[in-house]
Coordinates of C-alpha atoms in Angstrom, one line a residue:
Chain A
M19 CA 97.2 91.6 157.6
S20 CA 93.6 90.5 157.0
E21 CA 92.8 94.2 156.2
L22 CA 94.7 93.8 153.0
F23 CA 92.0 91.5 151.6
K24 CA 88.9 93.3 152.8
Y25 CA 87.8 95.4 149.9
T26 CA 85.1 98.1 150.5
A27 CA 82.2 98.7 148.1
S28 CA 83.8 101.9 146.8
E29 CA 87.1 100.1 146.1
W30 CA 85.3 97.3 144.2
S31 CA 83.5 100.0 142.3
A32 CA 86.8 101.6 141.3
I33 CA 88.2 98.3 140.2
Q34 CA 85.1 97.3 138.2
L35 CA 84.9 100.8 136.6
S36 CA 88.6 100.6 135.6
L37 CA 88.2 97.2 133.9
Y38 CA 85.0 98.4 132.2
V39 CA 86.6 101.6 130.9
A40 CA 89.8 99.8 129.8
L41 CA 87.8 97.1 128.0
I42 CA 85.6 99.6 126.1
C43 CA 88.6 101.7 125.3
A44 CA 90.5 98.8 123.9
V45 CA 87.5 97.6 121.8
I46 CA 86.9 101.1 120.3
T47 CA 90.6 101.9 119.9
L48 CA 91.6 98.7 118.1
P49 CA 89.6 99.1 114.8
L50 CA 90.5 102.8 114.6
A51 CA 94.2 102.0 115.2
I52 CA 94.2 99.2 112.6
V53 CA 92.8 101.6 109.9
V54 CA 95.2 104.5 110.8
G55 CA 98.1 102.0 111.3
W56 CA 97.6 100.6 107.9
F57 CA 97.4 104.0 106.3
L58 CA 100.6 105.1 108.0
A59 CA 102.4 101.8 107.1
R60 CA 101.2 101.6 103.4
K61 CA 100.4 105.0 102.1
K62 CA 102.4 108.0 101.2
F63 CA 100.5 111.3 101.2
F64 CA 101.1 115.0 101.7
G65 CA 101.2 115.9 105.4
K66 CA 101.9 112.4 106.6
S67 CA 104.5 113.7 109.1
V68 CA 102.1 116.2 110.5
L69 CA 99.4 113.6 110.9
E70 CA 101.9 111.3 112.6
G71 CA 102.9 114.1 114.9
I72 CA 99.3 114.8 115.9
I73 CA 98.6 111.1 116.5
H74 CA 101.7 110.7 118.7
L75 CA 101.1 114.0 120.6
P76 CA 99.4 112.5 123.6
L77 CA 102.6 110.4 124.2
V78 CA 104.6 113.5 124.9
L79 CA 102.0 116.0 126.1
P80 CA 101.6 116.3 129.9
P81 CA 98.4 114.2 130.6
I82 CA 96.9 117.2 132.3
T83 CA 97.2 119.2 129.0
T84 CA 95.6 116.4 127.1
G85 CA 92.7 116.4 129.6
Y86 CA 92.3 120.2 129.3
L87 CA 92.3 120.1 125.5
L88 CA 89.6 117.3 125.7
L89 CA 87.6 119.5 128.0
L90 CA 87.8 122.3 125.5
V91 CA 86.5 120.1 122.7
F92 CA 84.1 117.8 124.5
G93 CA 83.0 120.2 127.3
N94 CA 79.4 121.6 127.2
R95 CA 80.7 124.7 125.4
G96 CA 83.2 122.8 123.2
V97 CA 82.6 122.1 119.5
I98 CA 81.6 118.5 119.9
G99 CA 80.4 118.6 123.5
K100 CA 78.0 121.4 122.7
F101 CA 76.5 119.5 119.9
F102 CA 75.9 116.4 122.0
Y103 CA 74.5 118.4 124.9
E104 CA 72.1 120.5 122.8
T105 CA 71.0 117.7 120.4
F106 CA 70.9 114.6 122.7
G107 CA 71.1 116.1 126.1
I108 CA 74.2 114.1 126.8
Q109 CA 76.9 115.7 128.9
I110 CA 80.3 114.2 127.9
A111 CA 82.7 116.0 130.3
F112 CA 82.8 114.6 133.9
S113 CA 80.9 111.5 132.9
F114 CA 81.7 107.8 132.2
Y115 CA 82.1 108.7 128.5
A116 CA 84.8 111.2 129.4
A117 CA 86.8 108.5 131.2
V118 CA 86.6 106.3 128.1
I119 CA 87.4 109.1 125.7
A120 CA 90.4 110.2 127.8
A121 CA 91.7 106.5 127.9
I122 CA 91.2 106.3 124.1
F123 CA 93.2 109.4 123.3
V124 CA 96.0 108.5 125.6
S125 CA 96.3 104.8 124.4
F126 CA 95.6 105.5 120.7
P127 CA 99.2 106.4 119.7
L128 CA 100.7 103.3 121.5
V129 CA 98.2 101.0 119.8
T130 CA 98.7 102.6 116.4
R131 CA 102.4 102.4 116.7
S132 CA 102.3 98.7 117.6
I133 CA 100.0 97.9 114.7
R134 CA 101.7 100.1 112.2
L135 CA 105.1 98.4 112.9
S136 CA 103.6 94.9 112.6
I137 CA 101.9 95.8 109.3
E138 CA 105.2 97.3 108.0
L139 CA 106.8 93.9 108.7
V140 CA 104.3 92.1 106.5
D141 CA 106.0 91.4 103.2
Q142 CA 104.2 93.6 100.6
K143 CA 105.2 91.0 97.9
L144 CA 102.7 88.6 99.5
E145 CA 100.0 91.2 99.1
E146 CA 101.1 91.7 95.5
A147 CA 100.9 87.9 94.9
A148 CA 97.4 87.9 96.3
R149 CA 96.3 90.6 93.9
T150 CA 97.7 88.7 90.9
L151 CA 95.4 85.8 92.1
G152 CA 92.4 88.0 91.8
A153 CA 92.0 89.3 95.3
S154 CA 90.5 92.8 95.9
N155 CA 92.4 95.2 98.2
L156 CA 89.9 94.5 101.0
R157 CA 90.3 90.8 100.7
V158 CA 94.1 91.2 100.6
F159 CA 93.9 93.1 103.8
F160 CA 91.7 90.7 105.7
T161 CA 93.3 87.5 104.4
I162 CA 96.9 88.4 104.2
T163 CA 97.9 91.6 105.9
L164 CA 95.8 91.4 109.1
P165 CA 96.5 87.7 109.9
L166 CA 100.2 88.2 109.3
A167 CA 100.2 91.4 111.5
L168 CA 98.2 89.6 114.2
P169 CA 100.9 89.6 116.9
G170 CA 101.1 93.4 116.7
V171 CA 97.3 93.7 116.7
I172 CA 97.0 91.5 119.8
S173 CA 99.8 93.4 121.5
G174 CA 98.1 96.7 120.6
F175 CA 94.8 95.5 122.1
I176 CA 96.4 94.5 125.4
L177 CA 98.6 97.6 125.4
S178 CA 95.5 99.8 125.0
F179 CA 93.8 97.9 127.9
A180 CA 96.8 98.2 130.1
R181 CA 97.4 101.9 129.3
S182 CA 93.8 102.6 130.1
L183 CA 94.1 100.9 133.5
G184 CA 96.9 103.3 134.4
E185 CA 95.4 106.5 132.9
F186 CA 95.3 109.3 135.5
G187 CA 96.1 112.9 134.4
A188 CA 93.8 113.3 131.4
T189 CA 91.0 111.4 133.2
I190 CA 91.1 113.5 136.4
S191 CA 91.0 116.8 134.5
F192 CA 88.5 115.8 131.9
A193 CA 86.3 113.2 133.6
G194 CA 86.8 114.3 137.2
N195 CA 87.1 112.0 140.2
I196 CA 83.5 111.1 141.0
E197 CA 83.2 108.0 143.0
G198 CA 81.1 105.3 141.3
K199 CA 81.0 107.3 138.1
T200 CA 84.5 108.3 136.9
Q201 CA 86.7 107.3 139.7
T202 CA 89.0 104.6 138.2
L203 CA 91.7 102.6 140.1
P204 CA 94.5 105.2 139.8
L205 CA 92.1 108.0 140.8
A206 CA 90.9 105.9 143.8
I207 CA 94.5 105.3 144.9
F208 CA 95.2 109.1 144.6
S209 CA 92.1 109.8 146.7
E210 CA 93.1 107.3 149.4
M211 CA 96.6 108.7 149.5
Q212 CA 95.2 112.2 150.3
V213 CA 93.5 110.9 153.5
P214 CA 95.7 110.2 156.5
G215 CA 95.3 106.6 157.9
Q216 CA 94.2 105.1 154.6
E217 CA 97.4 103.2 154.0
A218 CA 95.7 99.8 154.1
S219 CA 93.1 100.9 151.5
T220 CA 95.8 102.4 149.3
M221 CA 97.8 99.2 149.5
R222 CA 94.8 97.1 148.6
L223 CA 94.2 99.1 145.4
V224 CA 97.9 99.2 144.6
V225 CA 98.1 95.4 144.8
V226 CA 95.2 95.1 142.4
S227 CA 96.7 97.6 140.1
V228 CA 100.0 95.8 140.0
I229 CA 98.3 92.4 139.5
L230 CA 96.0 93.6 136.7
S231 CA 98.9 95.3 134.8
L232 CA 101.1 92.2 135.2
L233 CA 98.3 89.9 134.0
A234 CA 97.8 92.1 131.0
M235 CA 101.5 92.0 130.1
I236 CA 101.7 88.2 130.7
A237 CA 98.6 87.7 128.5
A238 CA 100.1 89.8 125.8
E239 CA 103.3 87.8 125.8
F240 CA 101.4 84.5 125.9
L241 CA 99.0 85.3 123.1
N242 CA 101.9 86.6 121.0
K243 CA 103.8 83.4 121.4
R244 CA 100.7 81.4 120.6
V245 CA 100.1 83.3 117.4
I246 CA 103.7 83.0 116.3
K247 CA 103.6 79.2 117.1
S248 CA 100.4 78.6 115.2
K249 CA 101.8 80.5 112.2
T250 CA 104.9 78.4 112.1
A251 CA 103.3 75.0 113.0
Chain S
M7 CA 99.4 81.7 64.2
T8 CA 97.5 84.2 66.3
P9 CA 99.7 85.3 69.2
A10 CA 98.6 84.5 72.7
L11 CA 100.1 87.7 74.0
S12 CA 100.9 90.9 72.1
F13 CA 102.5 93.9 73.7
H14 CA 104.3 97.1 73.2
I15 CA 105.6 98.4 76.5
K16 CA 107.3 101.7 77.1
L17 CA 108.5 102.5 80.6
Q18 CA 110.8 105.2 81.8
R19 CA 112.5 104.9 85.2
K20 CA 115.2 107.4 86.0
D21 CA 118.2 106.4 83.7
F22 CA 116.5 103.3 82.4
T23 CA 114.1 103.0 79.5
L24 CA 112.2 99.8 78.7
D25 CA 110.8 99.7 75.2
V26 CA 109.8 96.3 74.0
K27 CA 107.3 95.1 71.4
A28 CA 106.6 91.5 70.7
D29 CA 104.0 88.9 69.8
I30 CA 104.2 85.8 72.0
P31 CA 102.8 82.5 70.6
N32 CA 101.1 79.8 72.8
W33 CA 104.5 78.3 73.6
I34 CA 107.0 78.4 76.3
T35 CA 109.0 81.6 75.6
G36 CA 112.2 82.4 77.5
I37 CA 113.1 86.0 78.2
F38 CA 116.8 86.2 78.4
G39 CA 119.1 89.0 79.2
P40 CA 121.6 90.2 81.9
S41 CA 120.4 91.1 85.3
G42 CA 118.9 94.6 85.7
H43 CA 118.1 95.0 82.0
G44 CA 114.3 95.1 82.2
K45 CA 113.2 91.5 82.3
T46 CA 111.3 91.7 85.6
S47 CA 109.9 95.1 84.7
L48 CA 108.5 93.6 81.5
L49 CA 106.8 90.8 83.5
N50 CA 105.5 93.3 86.1
S51 CA 104.0 95.4 83.3
I52 CA 102.2 92.5 81.8
A53 CA 100.9 91.4 85.3
G54 CA 99.8 95.0 86.0
I55 CA 102.1 95.5 89.0
V56 CA 103.8 98.2 87.1
T57 CA 101.9 100.6 84.8
P58 CA 103.8 101.4 81.6
D59 CA 104.0 105.0 80.5
S60 CA 102.6 104.1 77.1
G61 CA 101.8 101.1 75.0
Y62 CA 99.4 98.2 74.8
I63 CA 99.0 94.6 76.1
H64 CA 96.6 92.2 74.5
L65 CA 96.1 88.7 76.0
N66 CA 94.1 86.2 73.9
G67 CA 92.5 89.2 72.1
D68 CA 91.5 90.9 75.3
I69 CA 92.9 94.4 76.0
L70 CA 94.7 94.5 79.3
L71 CA 96.3 97.8 78.7
D72 CA 95.9 100.4 75.9
T73 CA 97.2 103.9 76.9
N74 CA 95.7 105.4 73.7
K75 CA 92.2 104.1 74.7
K76 CA 93.0 105.0 78.4
K77 CA 92.3 101.4 79.4
N78 CA 94.2 99.7 82.2
V79 CA 92.7 96.5 83.6
K80 CA 93.3 96.0 87.3
I81 CA 95.8 93.4 88.4
R82 CA 93.1 91.2 90.0
Q83 CA 91.1 91.2 86.8
R84 CA 93.9 90.3 84.4
R85 CA 94.0 86.6 85.0
V86 CA 97.7 86.5 84.6
G87 CA 99.3 83.8 86.7
Y88 CA 102.6 85.1 88.2
V89 CA 105.1 82.7 89.7
F90 CA 107.6 84.8 91.6
Q91 CA 111.3 84.0 92.1
D92 CA 110.6 83.6 95.9
E93 CA 107.4 81.6 95.4
R94 CA 105.4 84.0 97.7
L95 CA 103.2 81.3 99.1
F96 CA 101.2 82.6 102.0
P97 CA 103.0 81.3 105.1
H98 CA 99.9 81.2 107.3
Y99 CA 97.9 79.0 105.0
T100 CA 98.4 75.3 104.1
I101 CA 99.4 74.4 100.6
R102 CA 95.7 73.4 99.9
K103 CA 94.5 76.9 101.0
N104 CA 97.2 78.5 99.0
L105 CA 96.1 76.6 95.9
L106 CA 92.5 77.6 96.5
Y107 CA 93.2 81.3 97.3
G108 CA 92.5 82.6 93.7
E109 CA 89.5 80.3 93.1
K110 CA 87.7 78.9 96.2
N111 CA 85.6 76.4 94.2
P112 CA 87.6 75.3 91.2
D113 CA 86.5 72.5 88.9
P114 CA 87.5 69.4 91.0
E115 CA 88.8 67.8 87.9
L116 CA 91.1 70.7 87.2
F117 CA 92.2 70.8 90.9
N118 CA 93.0 67.1 90.9
E119 CA 94.8 67.3 87.5
V120 CA 97.0 70.1 88.7
V121 CA 97.8 68.3 91.9
D122 CA 98.6 65.1 90.0
T123 CA 100.6 66.8 87.3
L124 CA 102.7 68.7 89.8
Q125 CA 102.8 65.8 92.3
I126 CA 101.9 67.9 95.3
A127 CA 99.1 65.7 96.8
H128 CA 101.2 64.8 99.8
L129 CA 101.8 68.5 100.5
L130 CA 98.2 69.7 100.7
N131 CA 98.0 69.8 104.4
K132 CA 101.5 71.1 105.0
K133 CA 102.5 74.7 105.6
P134 CA 104.9 76.3 103.0
E135 CA 107.8 76.3 105.4
Q136 CA 107.5 72.5 105.7
C137 CA 108.2 72.1 102.0
S138 CA 111.4 72.1 100.0
G139 CA 112.2 74.9 97.5
G140 CA 111.2 72.7 94.5
E141 CA 107.9 71.7 96.2
K142 CA 107.1 75.3 97.0
Q143 CA 107.8 76.3 93.4
R144 CA 105.4 73.5 92.2
A145 CA 102.7 74.7 94.6
A146 CA 103.1 78.3 93.4
I147 CA 102.7 77.1 89.8
G148 CA 99.6 75.1 90.8
R149 CA 98.2 78.1 92.6
A150 CA 98.5 80.2 89.5
I151 CA 96.9 77.6 87.2
I152 CA 94.0 76.9 89.6
S153 CA 93.2 80.6 89.9
G154 CA 92.2 80.5 86.2
S155 CA 95.2 82.2 84.6
K156 CA 95.3 82.5 80.9
I157 CA 99.1 82.8 80.8
L158 CA 101.9 81.9 83.2
L159 CA 104.6 84.4 84.0
M160 CA 107.6 83.1 85.8
D161 CA 110.3 85.3 87.1
E162 CA 113.7 83.6 87.6
P163 CA 112.0 80.4 88.9
F164 CA 115.3 78.5 89.1
S165 CA 117.5 81.1 90.8
A166 CA 116.6 80.0 94.3
L167 CA 116.9 76.3 93.5
D168 CA 120.1 74.2 93.5
V169 CA 121.0 72.2 90.4
N170 CA 119.1 69.0 91.4
L171 CA 115.9 71.0 92.2
R172 CA 116.2 72.8 88.9
R173 CA 116.2 69.5 87.1
E174 CA 113.2 68.5 89.2
I175 CA 111.1 71.5 88.2
I176 CA 111.8 71.6 84.5
P177 CA 109.8 68.5 83.5
Y178 CA 106.9 69.8 85.5
L179 CA 106.9 73.0 83.5
N180 CA 106.9 71.1 80.2
R181 CA 104.0 69.0 81.5
V182 CA 102.0 72.0 82.6
H183 CA 102.4 73.6 79.2
Q184 CA 101.3 70.5 77.4
K185 CA 98.4 69.5 79.7
F186 CA 96.9 72.9 80.3
S187 CA 97.9 74.5 77.0
L188 CA 99.0 77.6 78.8
P189 CA 101.5 80.0 77.2
I190 CA 104.4 80.4 79.6
L191 CA 106.7 83.5 79.7
I192 CA 109.7 82.6 81.7
V193 CA 112.5 85.1 82.7
S194 CA 116.0 84.0 83.4
H195 CA 119.5 85.3 83.2
D196 CA 120.7 81.7 82.9
L197 CA 120.6 80.6 79.3
P198 CA 121.2 76.9 79.8
D199 CA 118.2 76.7 82.2
L200 CA 116.0 78.5 79.6
L201 CA 117.2 76.3 76.8
S202 CA 116.4 73.2 78.7
L203 CA 112.8 74.4 78.6
T204 CA 112.5 76.2 75.3
D205 CA 114.5 77.4 72.3
N206 CA 112.0 80.2 71.6
L207 CA 113.8 83.2 73.1
L208 CA 113.2 86.9 73.6
L209 CA 116.5 88.7 74.1
L210 CA 116.6 91.8 76.2
K211 CA 119.5 94.2 76.7
N212 CA 119.4 97.7 78.2
G213 CA 115.6 97.6 78.1
Q214 CA 115.6 97.0 74.3
L215 CA 114.6 93.9 72.4
L216 CA 117.7 92.5 70.7
G217 CA 115.9 89.6 69.0
H218 CA 112.9 87.3 69.2
G219 CA 112.8 83.8 67.7
K220 CA 114.4 80.4 67.6
F221 CA 117.7 80.2 69.5
T222 CA 119.8 79.3 66.4
D223 CA 118.0 81.9 64.3
L224 CA 119.1 84.6 66.7
L225 CA 122.7 83.9 66.3
D226 CA 123.1 85.8 63.0
R227 CA 123.6 89.1 64.9
P228 CA 127.0 89.6 66.5
E229 CA 125.4 91.3 69.6
N230 CA 123.0 88.4 70.1
L231 CA 125.9 85.9 69.8
E232 CA 128.0 87.9 72.3
L233 CA 125.1 88.1 74.8
M234 CA 124.3 84.4 74.6
H235 CA 127.8 83.1 74.5
E236 CA 128.7 85.0 77.7
S237 CA 126.2 83.2 79.7
G238 CA 126.9 79.6 78.5
W239 CA 124.7 78.0 75.9
Y240 CA 123.4 74.7 74.7
N241 CA 122.1 73.3 71.5
V242 CA 118.5 72.1 71.8
M243 CA 117.3 69.2 69.6
H244 CA 113.7 68.0 69.6
L245 CA 113.8 64.3 69.2
S246 CA 111.6 61.2 70.0
V247 CA 112.5 57.8 71.4
F248 CA 112.8 55.4 68.4
A249 CA 114.2 52.2 70.0
H250 CA 115.7 50.9 73.1
L251 CA 119.0 49.2 72.2
E252 CA 119.1 47.1 75.4
S253 CA 122.1 45.0 74.5
K254 CA 124.2 48.2 74.0
N255 CA 122.6 50.0 76.9
M256 CA 121.7 52.8 74.5
V257 CA 118.6 54.5 73.3
L258 CA 118.1 55.5 69.7
L259 CA 116.5 59.0 69.3
K260 CA 115.1 60.3 66.0
S261 CA 113.7 63.6 64.7
N262 CA 110.1 63.6 63.4
K263 CA 111.0 66.3 60.9
S264 CA 114.3 65.1 59.4
N265 CA 116.6 62.1 59.2
L266 CA 118.5 63.2 62.3
Q267 CA 119.1 60.3 64.6
I268 CA 121.5 60.0 67.6
Q269 CA 122.3 57.5 70.3
A270 CA 122.0 58.4 74.0
L271 CA 122.9 56.4 77.1
T272 CA 120.0 54.5 78.6
Q273 CA 120.9 55.7 82.1
T274 CA 120.5 59.4 80.9
I275 CA 117.0 58.8 79.7
G276 CA 115.7 55.9 81.8
K277 CA 114.6 52.4 80.8
D278 CA 110.9 53.2 81.2
V279 CA 110.7 56.0 78.7
A280 CA 108.1 55.0 76.1
I281 CA 108.7 54.7 72.4
N282 CA 107.7 58.0 70.6
Q283 CA 108.1 60.0 73.8
A284 CA 109.2 63.5 72.8
L285 CA 112.4 64.7 74.5
K286 CA 114.6 67.8 74.5
V287 CA 118.2 66.9 73.9
L288 CA 120.8 69.4 74.9
I289 CA 124.5 69.5 74.1
K290 CA 127.1 72.2 74.6
P291 CA 128.6 73.7 71.4
E292 CA 132.1 73.1 72.7
S293 CA 131.3 69.4 73.2
I294 CA 131.0 68.8 69.5
A295 CA 133.9 68.2 67.1
L296 CA 133.8 68.6 63.4
S297 CA 135.3 66.4 60.7
K298 CA 135.1 66.6 56.9
E299 CA 135.0 62.8 56.5
P300 CA 133.4 60.0 58.5
V301 CA 135.8 58.8 61.1
Q302 CA 136.5 55.1 61.4
N303 CA 137.4 53.2 64.6
I304 CA 136.5 56.0 67.0
S305 CA 134.8 55.6 70.4
L306 CA 132.3 58.4 69.8
R307 CA 128.8 57.0 69.2
N308 CA 127.5 59.9 67.3
Q309 CA 128.6 61.1 63.9
V310 CA 125.9 63.2 62.3
E311 CA 126.2 64.6 58.8
G312 CA 125.2 68.2 58.2
T313 CA 125.8 71.3 56.1
M314 CA 127.7 74.4 57.3
K315 CA 125.2 77.2 57.2
D316 CA 127.4 79.9 58.6
V317 CA 130.7 80.6 60.4
L318 CA 130.9 83.5 62.9
L319 CA 134.3 84.5 64.2
K320 CA 134.9 86.0 67.7
D321 CA 137.9 86.3 69.9
G322 CA 139.8 83.4 68.4
L323 CA 136.8 81.1 68.3
A324 CA 134.7 80.1 65.3
F325 CA 131.0 79.4 65.9
C326 CA 129.8 77.1 63.1
I327 CA 126.1 76.9 62.5
V328 CA 125.5 73.4 61.1
D329 CA 122.2 72.1 59.7
I330 CA 121.9 68.5 60.8
G331 CA 118.1 68.5 60.4
E332 CA 118.0 71.1 63.1
N333 CA 120.4 74.1 63.3
I334 CA 123.1 73.5 65.9
I335 CA 126.2 75.6 66.9
V336 CA 129.6 74.0 67.0
E337 CA 132.3 75.9 68.8
V338 CA 135.9 75.3 67.4
T339 CA 139.0 77.4 67.5
E340 CA 139.6 79.8 64.7
V341 CA 142.9 78.0 64.1
S342 CA 141.1 74.7 63.5
Q343 CA 138.5 76.4 61.3
K344 CA 141.2 77.9 59.1
S345 CA 143.4 74.8 58.9
M346 CA 140.3 72.7 58.0
C347 CA 139.1 75.4 55.6
L348 CA 135.6 75.2 57.1
E349 CA 133.3 77.3 55.0
K350 CA 129.6 77.9 54.4
G351 CA 127.9 75.2 52.3
Q352 CA 130.4 72.4 53.0
R353 CA 129.3 68.9 54.2
V354 CA 130.7 68.2 57.6
Y355 CA 130.3 65.5 60.3
C356 CA 129.4 66.5 63.9
L357 CA 131.0 64.2 66.4
F358 CA 130.0 63.9 70.0
K359 CA 129.8 61.5 72.9
S360 CA 126.5 60.0 74.1
A361 CA 127.6 60.9 77.6
S362 CA 127.8 64.6 76.7
L363 CA 124.0 64.8 76.1
K364 CA 121.6 66.2 78.6
I365 CA 118.0 65.0 78.1
Y366 CA 114.7 66.3 79.5

């Protein structure tokens, strides 16, 4: 029983790396998703449906396909990967960056969807009223739209964090499964499952995985309720 | 008098065309017409929310829109205060923050004056949802004034309020107009509400201007008469308090421009109303009776002599326009009009009860 609480250095490393990747992913994804979510919620433009389709593609694509496509673009011979490798000597594929990029691509549609929906729920008449009071579009966004869409933004942030924690398919094909470098929690669980007699280690990682995901969901719910309460107080 | 606002707005929307040209003085002007006939589109065009296909809008000499000169000032630069039907206070801000949204550092004197005039000091730290409908409307008016508006546009400000709250808000609007000398353009499909505020009307139907002017002056066209009669109307008299007849529980009201004087119940006006206080006195045309001679031994406290200016017949009714120092409408049946031989130019007496008066 005590084996369930004895975490090895490589297990700690996987847990820390997972949290690190998830946090960086959520921080990068959020502002991008806010901008794209606002455009999709408020603007009508030619090709909007196509753009929506592309953004939501990672939701329905097999994760391994997403990983492969990322490898094509960000690999050392890919359009972007080649540029980074030749200009800065940075190899993106099979690195920590790749784990973060894979998490961003997979969680982006979920976050964008959450933020877009909450922005759509903000009464545009309030934005109109703010403009008649002399507010610029940017001020309207930061003082009216964003605060009123805050529950969706917070949900989006935590959703991005939680989705990154669980990311597997795209990460293993694009970032690899390198211990201490790209081996996140799900990858570590997968690795342990492949080795006979590692049930205790697998269980330790599974427990952490479940607890982290649960905490993220509880935090999302708690923050959401607090925001709603503070708005109506 | 130089108009505060001049506009000619042409706007085409599917099957609907708005084409209105008018010069609005620095008064309270009521825009009246049936629902869906272009009133809100007109306000939205002036505010810049909607861009007309062609035309111009000038406010205090400044060009807000001129399609010939390809000039269209942005909404946020127009300084047009818009009070919406649904107040549109920002729900996540307190009333104080709402008031300061358009102008973070207003003149403290102006801020205090607005707060005092609209009596919203006790609301400053409350959120909008903690306020009543009337309080929210007052806060929305305050917000528009503090933001430095040069004109106040109000879209159906009474429609969301019950009768008591309507009565509550009307005196505030009069005070705002007097204190801040702001022209007010107020849209309503409820004529009695508008007339309790102003008798300067702009009539809209099917997106076209039917008439613009004083209420009684607009009655000479049958289509205006029809439009206004359908929605219920009032006569509006501008009078001042002349004396409190305390032993009779009455107040004597007089016109500053003519010899018109009437008696009203003290309880309708209030005991504390000062001598010379200007008031708007409203009475329904059907609440007035006509006589060709003064009537003795009658309970009615008001018998006002006047001259018949016109008689308009419609659906068995006769609308008599009588000059009693101000033009008023008296509604009688066509049968009565014929049997009394009521005609233009005759001297008549308008009889009405003190209790039938509404006073603001």
